[in-house]
Short mmCIF file of C-alpha atoms in Angstrom, two decimals:
data_model
loop_
_atom_site.label_atom_id
_atom_site.label_comp_id
_atom_site.label_asym_id
_atom_site.label_seq_id
_atom_site.Cartn_x
_atom_site.Cartn_y
_atom_site.Cartn_z
CA MET K 1 0.24 -0.04 0.12
CA LYS K 2 1.23 3.66 -0.85
CA ILE K 3 0.22 6.12 2.09
CA VAL K 4 0.95 9.92 1.67
CA HIS K 5 1.17 11.77 4.94
CA TRP K 6 0.12 15.40 4.48
CA ASP K 7 2.00 17.36 7.52
CA GLU K 8 2.65 20.99 7.64
CA MET K 9 5.13 20.81 9.94
CA PHE K 10 7.69 17.88 8.90
CA HIS K 11 11.01 18.73 10.18
CA PRO K 12 14.14 15.87 10.11
CA ASP K 13 15.41 16.72 13.41
CA PHE K 14 12.77 16.37 15.56
CA GLY K 15 10.87 13.39 17.17
CA TYR K 16 6.98 14.23 16.40
CA GLN K 17 4.87 11.55 15.31
CA ILE K 18 5.41 12.37 12.14
CA ASN K 19 8.96 11.72 12.11
CA ILE K 20 8.42 7.99 13.44
CA LEU K 21 5.24 6.60 12.13
CA PRO K 22 6.60 6.83 8.35
CA LYS K 23 9.64 5.30 8.82
CA ILE K 24 7.85 2.22 10.99
CA GLN K 25 5.64 1.79 8.17
CA ALA K 26 8.28 1.70 5.59
CA ARG K 27 10.03 -0.69 7.82
CA LEU K 28 6.91 -2.67 7.49
CA GLY K 29 6.95 -2.94 3.51
CA TYR K 30 4.44 0.45 3.04
CA ASP K 31 5.75 2.71 0.04
CA VAL K 32 5.99 6.01 2.27
CA THR K 33 5.49 9.94 1.24
CA ILE K 34 5.84 12.67 3.69
CA ILE K 35 4.54 16.12 2.14
CA SER K 36 5.25 19.31 3.97
CA SER K 37 6.16 23.21 4.30
CA ALA K 38 9.21 24.07 1.94
CA ASN K 39 11.33 25.98 4.03
CA ILE K 40 10.60 24.66 7.38
CA GLN K 41 13.62 26.27 9.65
CA LYS K 42 11.62 29.61 8.91
CA HIS K 43 7.97 28.27 9.90
CA PRO K 44 7.44 30.51 13.30
CA LYS K 45 6.74 26.98 15.14
CA PHE K 46 10.24 26.07 14.86
CA LYS K 47 12.06 29.21 15.86
CA TYR K 48 12.53 28.51 19.50
CA PHE K 49 14.63 25.47 17.90
CA GLY K 50 17.72 27.32 16.54
CA SER K 51 18.28 25.04 14.36
CA THR K 52 21.08 25.65 11.89
CA THR K 53 20.28 22.31 9.54
CA ASP K 54 20.27 22.13 6.43
CA VAL K 55 17.06 20.74 5.96
CA ASP K 56 17.13 19.98 2.38
CA GLU K 57 20.74 17.46 3.15
CA ALA K 58 18.67 16.41 6.71
CA ASP K 59 15.65 15.36 4.42
CA LYS K 60 17.99 13.73 2.19
CA LEU K 61 19.66 11.56 4.86
CA PHE K 62 16.33 10.98 6.39
CA SER K 63 14.78 9.68 3.09
CA GLU K 64 17.82 6.98 2.00
CA LYS K 65 18.10 6.10 5.95
CA ASN K 66 14.30 5.72 6.21
CA ASN K 67 13.14 4.51 2.85
CA VAL K 68 10.49 7.54 2.95
CA LYS K 69 10.47 9.70 0.16
CA ILE K 70 10.17 13.55 1.23
CA LEU K 71 8.46 16.30 -1.03
CA ARG K 72 7.76 19.70 0.20
CA HIS K 73 5.49 22.70 -1.26
CA PRO K 74 6.07 26.60 -0.51
CA TRP K 75 3.88 28.88 1.61
CA TYR K 76 3.09 32.51 1.81
CA ARG K 77 2.91 32.98 5.65
CA VAL K 78 1.54 31.86 8.91
CA VAL K 79 -1.75 33.45 10.06
CA SER K 80 -3.22 33.33 13.45
CA GLY K 81 -1.07 29.77 13.49
CA ARG K 82 -2.52 28.80 9.90
CA THR K 83 0.02 28.43 7.64
CA ILE K 84 -1.43 29.83 3.87
CA TYR K 85 -0.02 27.64 1.11
CA LYS K 86 0.76 28.66 -2.51
CA PRO K 87 -1.67 26.79 -4.79
CA GLY K 88 -0.94 23.55 -5.96
CA PHE K 89 -0.40 21.20 -2.85
CA ILE K 90 -3.59 19.43 -3.89
CA LYS K 91 -2.12 18.48 -7.23
CA LEU K 92 1.11 17.77 -5.51
CA ILE K 93 -0.75 14.96 -3.49
CA LYS K 94 -2.80 13.52 -6.24
CA LYS K 95 0.44 13.21 -8.60
CA GLN K 96 1.52 10.70 -6.12
CA LYS K 97 -1.21 8.36 -6.50
CA PRO K 98 -1.48 6.85 -3.36
CA ASP K 99 -3.57 4.44 -1.95
CA MET K 100 -4.41 6.78 0.87
CA ILE K 101 -3.67 10.00 2.12
CA PHE K 102 -3.12 10.49 5.97
CA CYS K 103 -3.60 14.20 6.86
CA HIS K 104 -2.04 14.98 10.38
CA THR K 105 -3.70 17.74 12.12
CA ASN K 106 -7.41 17.80 10.77
CA ASP K 107 -7.77 21.26 11.88
CA THR K 108 -5.42 23.15 9.85
CA LEU K 109 -6.50 25.51 6.93
CA SER K 110 -4.62 22.71 4.64
CA ALA K 111 -6.45 19.78 6.01
CA ILE K 112 -9.95 21.35 5.71
CA ILE K 113 -8.67 22.57 2.11
CA ILE K 114 -7.80 18.51 1.59
CA ALA K 115 -11.51 17.42 2.64
CA ARG K 116 -12.97 20.10 0.79
CA SER K 117 -10.89 18.65 -2.49
CA TYR K 118 -12.34 14.75 -1.50
CA ARG K 119 -14.20 14.28 -4.54
CA LYS K 120 -11.65 15.10 -6.65
CA LEU K 121 -9.01 13.58 -5.34
CA LYS K 122 -10.76 10.05 -5.45
CA ILE K 123 -8.37 8.96 -2.50
CA PRO K 124 -9.24 7.42 0.42
CA ILE K 125 -8.23 9.78 3.40
CA ILE K 126 -7.91 9.44 7.12
CA PHE K 127 -7.13 11.91 9.65
CA ASP K 128 -5.95 12.65 13.18
CA ASN K 129 -5.93 15.60 15.73
CA HIS K 130 -3.47 16.48 18.36
CA MET K 131 -4.91 19.20 20.09
CA LEU K 132 -5.56 19.28 23.73
CA GLU K 133 -7.92 21.83 25.14
CA MET K 134 -4.96 23.19 27.39
CA ALA K 135 -3.04 23.54 24.72
CA SER K 136 -5.66 26.00 22.73
CA ASN K 137 -4.83 29.73 23.42
CA ASN K 138 -5.52 31.22 20.06
CA ARG K 139 -7.68 34.32 20.65
CA PHE K 140 -9.78 32.95 17.96
CA ARG K 141 -10.14 29.71 19.03
CA LYS K 142 -14.24 30.17 19.38
CA LEU K 143 -14.54 31.26 16.19
CA PHE K 144 -12.75 28.63 14.87
CA GLN K 145 -14.49 25.70 16.88
CA TRP K 146 -17.62 27.40 15.62
CA TYR K 147 -16.82 27.25 11.94
CA PHE K 148 -15.12 23.84 12.14
CA LYS K 149 -18.26 21.93 13.77
CA THR K 150 -20.34 23.90 11.81
CA PHE K 151 -18.62 23.62 8.11
CA VAL K 152 -16.20 20.93 8.46
CA ALA K 153 -17.76 18.52 10.72
CA SER K 154 -20.65 17.80 8.73
CA LYS K 155 -18.68 16.76 6.14
CA ILE K 156 -16.77 14.37 8.33
CA LYS K 157 -20.03 12.87 9.33
CA LYS K 158 -21.08 12.85 5.90
CA HIS K 159 -18.29 10.57 4.44
CA LYS K 160 -17.58 8.77 7.89
CA TRP K 161 -13.98 9.80 7.73
CA LYS K 162 -11.85 8.69 11.03
CA VAL K 163 -9.91 11.34 13.00
CA ILE K 164 -7.72 9.58 15.13
CA ARG K 165 -7.32 10.67 18.82
CA THR K 166 -3.73 10.93 19.64
CA GLN K 167 -4.70 12.22 23.14
CA ASP K 168 -7.17 10.39 25.51
CA ASP K 169 -9.20 13.53 25.56
CA ASP K 170 -12.52 14.54 24.12
CA TYR K 171 -11.66 17.94 22.75
CA ILE K 172 -12.44 17.44 19.11
CA ILE K 173 -15.82 15.79 20.00
CA ARG K 174 -16.65 18.66 22.70
CA LYS K 175 -15.16 21.58 20.36
CA LEU K 176 -15.09 20.47 17.15
CA GLY K 177 -17.86 18.58 16.37
CA VAL K 178 -16.44 14.98 15.44
CA PRO K 179 -18.74 12.19 16.71
CA LEU K 180 -17.12 9.76 19.28
CA GLU K 181 -17.92 6.80 16.85
CA LEU K 182 -15.62 8.40 14.67
CA SER K 183 -12.73 9.23 16.84
CA PRO K 184 -10.59 6.31 17.65
CA TYR K 185 -7.95 7.12 19.98
CA ILE K 186 -4.68 5.83 19.03
CA SER K 187 -1.55 7.39 21.72
CA PHE K 188 1.68 8.12 20.78
CA GLY K 189 4.73 6.64 22.18
CA SER K 190 8.02 5.99 21.94
CA ASP K 191 10.62 4.99 19.58
CA THR K 192 12.16 2.01 21.44
CA THR K 193 14.97 1.17 19.05
CA LEU K 194 16.12 4.85 20.05
CA PHE K 195 15.36 4.96 23.68
CA TYR K 196 16.24 2.40 25.69
CA PRO K 197 18.02 1.94 29.42
CA ASP K 198 21.56 1.95 28.99
CA GLU K 199 23.49 1.71 32.27
CA ASN K 200 27.34 2.10 29.76
CA ILE K 201 25.95 5.10 28.34
CA LYS K 202 25.07 6.42 32.08
CA LEU K 203 28.12 6.22 33.55
CA SER K 204 30.05 7.43 30.60
CA PHE K 205 27.98 10.90 30.80
CA ARG K 206 28.52 11.07 34.32
CA LYS K 207 32.34 10.82 34.03
CA LYS K 208 32.21 13.24 31.20
CA HIS K 209 30.20 15.94 32.98
CA SER K 210 32.11 15.16 36.50
CA ILE K 211 28.67 13.94 38.28
CA GLU K 212 29.38 11.26 40.72
CA LYS K 213 27.72 7.84 40.35
CA ASP K 214 25.29 8.28 43.54
CA ASP K 215 24.20 11.72 42.44
CA PHE K 216 20.53 11.86 41.58
CA VAL K 217 19.89 13.52 38.11
CA VAL K 218 16.86 15.23 37.39
CA LEU K 219 16.39 15.97 34.08
CA TYR K 220 14.30 18.27 32.05
CA ALA K 221 14.04 18.21 28.43
CA GLY K 222 11.65 20.67 26.33
CA LYS K 223 10.99 24.46 25.68
CA LEU K 224 11.28 26.83 28.33
CA ASP K 225 8.53 29.00 27.24
CA TYR K 226 5.41 30.31 28.89
CA ALA K 227 3.05 27.38 27.69
CA LYS K 228 5.50 24.89 29.08
CA GLY K 229 5.95 26.78 32.27
CA GLY K 230 9.57 27.79 32.06
CA LEU K 231 9.40 30.11 35.17
CA LEU K 232 7.68 27.55 37.36
CA LEU K 233 10.64 25.13 36.67
CA ALA K 234 13.24 27.84 37.14
CA ASN K 235 11.50 29.00 40.69
CA MET K 236 10.91 25.45 41.89
CA MET K 237 14.91 24.98 41.32
CA LYS K 238 16.08 28.13 42.94
CA ASP K 239 16.67 26.71 46.28
CA LYS K 240 18.75 24.00 47.39
CA ILE K 241 17.07 20.79 47.52
CA ILE K 242 18.54 19.28 50.96
CA SER K 243 18.85 15.59 50.61
CA SER K 244 21.35 12.49 51.52
CA LYS K 245 21.84 12.61 47.59
CA ARG K 246 23.19 15.23 45.66
CA VAL K 247 20.66 16.01 43.23
CA VAL K 248 21.86 17.90 39.49
CA PHE K 249 19.45 18.93 37.14
CA VAL K 250 20.02 18.95 33.65
CA ILE K 251 18.18 21.26 31.35
CA VAL K 252 17.93 20.42 27.81
CA GLY K 253 16.10 23.23 25.54
CA ASN K 254 16.33 26.67 24.98
CA THR K 255 14.41 29.93 26.05
CA ASP K 256 12.93 32.23 24.10
CA ASP K 257 14.21 35.49 22.98
CA ASN K 258 12.03 37.81 25.30
CA GLU K 259 11.22 39.06 28.31
CA TYR K 260 9.86 36.00 29.81
CA GLY K 261 12.71 33.90 28.48
CA PHE K 262 15.38 36.36 29.91
CA LYS K 263 13.66 36.07 33.33
CA VAL K 264 13.82 32.26 32.98
CA GLU K 265 17.67 32.58 32.62
CA GLU K 266 17.99 34.90 35.00
CA ILE K 267 16.68 32.60 37.91
CA LEU K 268 18.40 29.59 36.64
CA LYS K 269 21.68 31.13 37.17
CA GLN K 270 20.63 32.07 40.38
CA SER K 271 20.34 27.89 41.34
CA GLU K 272 21.69 26.88 44.52
CA ASN K 273 21.75 23.48 42.89
CA ARG K 274 24.15 22.30 40.32
CA VAL K 275 22.30 22.76 36.59
CA LEU K 276 23.78 21.40 33.56
CA ARG K 277 22.54 23.41 30.70
CA PHE K 278 22.20 21.86 27.06
CA PRO K 279 20.65 23.83 23.58
CA THR K 280 17.86 21.95 22.07
CA GLN K 281 18.91 19.15 20.61
CA LYS K 282 18.37 16.59 17.36
CA TYR K 283 15.80 14.09 17.92
CA ILE K 284 18.49 11.15 17.30
CA ASP K 285 20.87 13.34 20.08
CA LEU K 286 18.26 13.44 22.84
CA PRO K 287 18.51 9.19 23.75
CA VAL K 288 21.91 10.11 25.70
CA PHE K 289 20.28 12.24 28.57
CA PHE K 290 17.37 10.10 29.23
CA GLN K 291 19.48 7.13 29.52
CA SER K 292 21.87 9.11 31.69
CA ALA K 293 19.10 10.32 34.09
CA ASP K 294 17.32 9.29 37.40
CA LEU K 295 13.99 11.19 36.88
CA CYS K 296 12.57 13.43 34.50
CA ILE K 297 10.19 16.37 35.26
CA PHE K 298 7.34 18.50 33.06
CA ALA K 299 6.61 21.77 34.20
CA LYS K 300 3.67 22.28 32.50
CA GLN K 301 1.02 21.06 30.21
CA SER K 302 1.60 17.22 29.04
CA SER K 303 4.66 16.13 26.60
CA LEU K 304 5.65 13.27 24.04
CA SER K 305 8.61 12.78 25.77
CA ILE K 306 6.97 11.29 28.62
CA PHE K 307 7.17 8.22 26.70
CA ASP K 308 11.12 8.70 26.09
CA ALA K 309 11.70 8.74 29.33
CA GLN K 310 9.85 5.71 30.61
CA ALA K 311 11.09 4.14 27.77
CA CYS K 312 14.45 4.82 29.22
CA ALA K 313 13.20 3.52 32.58
CA LEU K 314 12.69 6.89 34.19
CA PRO K 315 9.98 7.94 36.82
CA VAL K 316 8.31 10.86 35.44
CA ILE K 317 6.87 14.22 37.68
CA ALA K 318 4.22 16.07 35.98
CA GLU K 319 1.09 18.59 36.46
CA ASP K 320 -2.31 16.96 37.51
CA ASN K 321 -4.24 17.63 34.43
CA HIS K 322 -6.15 15.19 33.40
CA ILE K 323 -3.97 13.17 30.74
CA ASN K 324 -0.74 13.06 33.24
CA VAL K 325 -2.90 11.83 35.92
CA GLU K 326 -3.79 8.99 33.79
CA ARG K 327 -0.40 8.44 32.22
CA LEU K 328 1.11 8.50 36.10
CA SER K 329 -1.27 6.19 37.65
CA ARG K 330 0.38 3.20 37.70
CA GLY K 331 3.17 3.57 39.93
CA ASN K 332 5.58 5.27 37.24
CA GLY K 333 5.82 8.59 38.60
CA PHE K 334 3.91 10.99 40.57
CA THR K 335 2.03 14.41 39.62
CA PHE K 336 2.23 17.54 41.47
CA GLU K 337 -0.27 20.44 42.07
CA ALA K 338 -0.26 22.77 38.87
CA GLY K 339 1.86 25.40 39.28
CA ASN K 340 2.84 24.96 42.82
CA ALA K 341 6.60 25.09 42.87
CA ASP K 342 6.53 23.93 46.51
CA ASP K 343 4.36 20.94 45.49
CA PHE K 344 6.72 20.27 42.51
CA ARG K 345 10.07 20.36 44.65
CA ASN K 346 8.39 18.16 46.98
CA LYS K 347 7.22 15.40 45.00
CA ILE K 348 10.92 15.54 43.16
CA LEU K 349 11.88 14.88 46.79
CA ASP K 350 10.14 12.05 47.26
CA ILE K 351 11.25 10.08 44.80
CA VAL K 352 14.91 11.13 45.60
CA ASN K 353 14.51 10.19 48.91
CA LEU K 354 12.93 6.26 48.07
CA ASN K 355 14.99 3.52 49.09
CA ARG K 356 16.99 1.39 46.55
CA ASP K 357 14.30 -1.04 45.98
CA ALA K 358 11.24 1.23 45.90
CA TYR K 359 13.00 3.23 43.43
CA ASN K 360 13.84 0.01 41.21
CA LEU K 361 10.16 -0.42 41.44
CA MET K 362 9.29 2.64 40.20
CA SER K 363 11.60 2.36 37.69
CA SER K 364 10.41 -0.74 36.35
CA SER K 365 6.57 0.38 36.25
CA ALA K 366 7.59 3.09 34.18
CA TYR K 367 9.59 1.13 31.76
CA ASN K 368 7.08 -1.73 31.80
CA TYR K 369 4.05 0.85 30.82
CA VAL K 370 5.94 2.02 27.74
CA ILE K 371 6.87 -1.42 26.42
CA LYS K 372 3.60 -3.21 26.88
CA ASP K 373 1.37 -0.34 25.43
CA PHE K 374 3.40 2.42 23.83
CA ASP K 375 5.84 1.12 21.62
CA TYR K 376 6.08 2.70 18.46
CA LEU K 377 6.08 -0.61 16.41
CA LYS K 378 2.44 -1.90 18.48
CA ILE K 379 1.35 1.65 17.57
CA THR K 380 2.20 2.03 14.14
CA LYS K 381 0.68 -1.68 13.48
CA GLU K 382 -2.68 -0.19 15.23
CA TYR K 383 -2.70 2.76 12.55
CA ASN K 384 -1.88 0.55 9.62
CA ALA K 385 -5.06 -1.94 10.81
CA LEU K 386 -7.24 1.00 10.73
CA ILE K 387 -6.10 2.63 7.37
CA GLU K 388 -6.36 -0.91 5.17
CA SER K 389 -9.91 -0.88 7.00
CA GLU K 390 -10.72 2.41 5.83
CA TYR K 391 -8.87 1.97 2.45
CA ASN K 392 -11.32 -1.17 2.02
CA ARG K 393 -14.54 1.27 2.93
CA GLN K 394 -13.70 4.67 1.08
CA ILE K 395 -12.57 2.92 -1.88
CA LYS K 396 -15.94 0.86 -2.96
CA ILE K 397 -17.68 4.52 -2.65
CA LEU K 398 -14.91 6.10 -4.53
CA ARG K 399 -14.44 3.87 -7.50
CA PRO K 400 -17.27 1.42 -7.57
CA LYS K 401 -17.31 -1.63 -9.75
CA LYS K 402 -19.38 -1.25 -13.04
#
């Protein structure tokens, strides 16, 4: 089967779903093409990353290594978070003659245009949606949600398109009007060929950075902006954490070049704890940080890295939103009261002070949680089963036998 993935945000350096799912599908024998935005390094979403990657060269390497074809289409600008593409991307999709279009993030402008072009394309289609209400901060969101529920959801219902929820959340049902029966849940996960426990890597990293074997390493990997709680993280780390073990914080990520980012940097420099700083990393360079830590923390919202951390046998601490409460309900970590720096610190101390047997049990619970249900190989097979089922259903409607 030939699958075209339409995703506005594919950058070969990073570890979003679009970076993992297509390469595993190719490994399983599918013919896979990714179509995404040209000049992706100039897109506002990636300004934070500060990547100096030659994207053309990185695309070539990704394509050759993973047997995935990559095509890019030019765009004019981004308006209120919506990418305005130059004409021709529908023709580009059709030109590939795929058996199935996998259209990621169905509430983008381009996804709506693809939905409107369904009869013209005559190609079966499946959508997904990654949005959570806690991350929906656009000031025009209520107007957009009304538009989508009124004019787009009707097409979804008419054609019975599947819109896969990648989070166990009812946002698209309540806010976008997608019926529950058309919105199956298939989670994000971890690429366990990259993320796995490795004691030798841990010892090497610690030796390189003068971290003692018995030091307790707490990792934060992600954005240090308002949405991800950069100031909460910095304030939590400011005062010395008193324990029988020395706590070392490893921070992987950049701050924004604005007043908020400057404040985060200022407070981090005042920390009484040892803090090692690293810039945002390429996805393939991230595993060493997880493999070298003892605990992974998230200050605000949810993160895909929660699966990568646990694949490396790290317990996790995150705020007590409903997504994290469910994800950390199996003895694999703790949640803290959202926005409460003191509770955040206390939960870290609770894990730092665990005896060896209790810590090992929590570590094993984290690892088993991902290996059992959130390995991307297993997840990809779930996607493939749904894709093939939808192909068989839709092709009979689009191209009926005479």
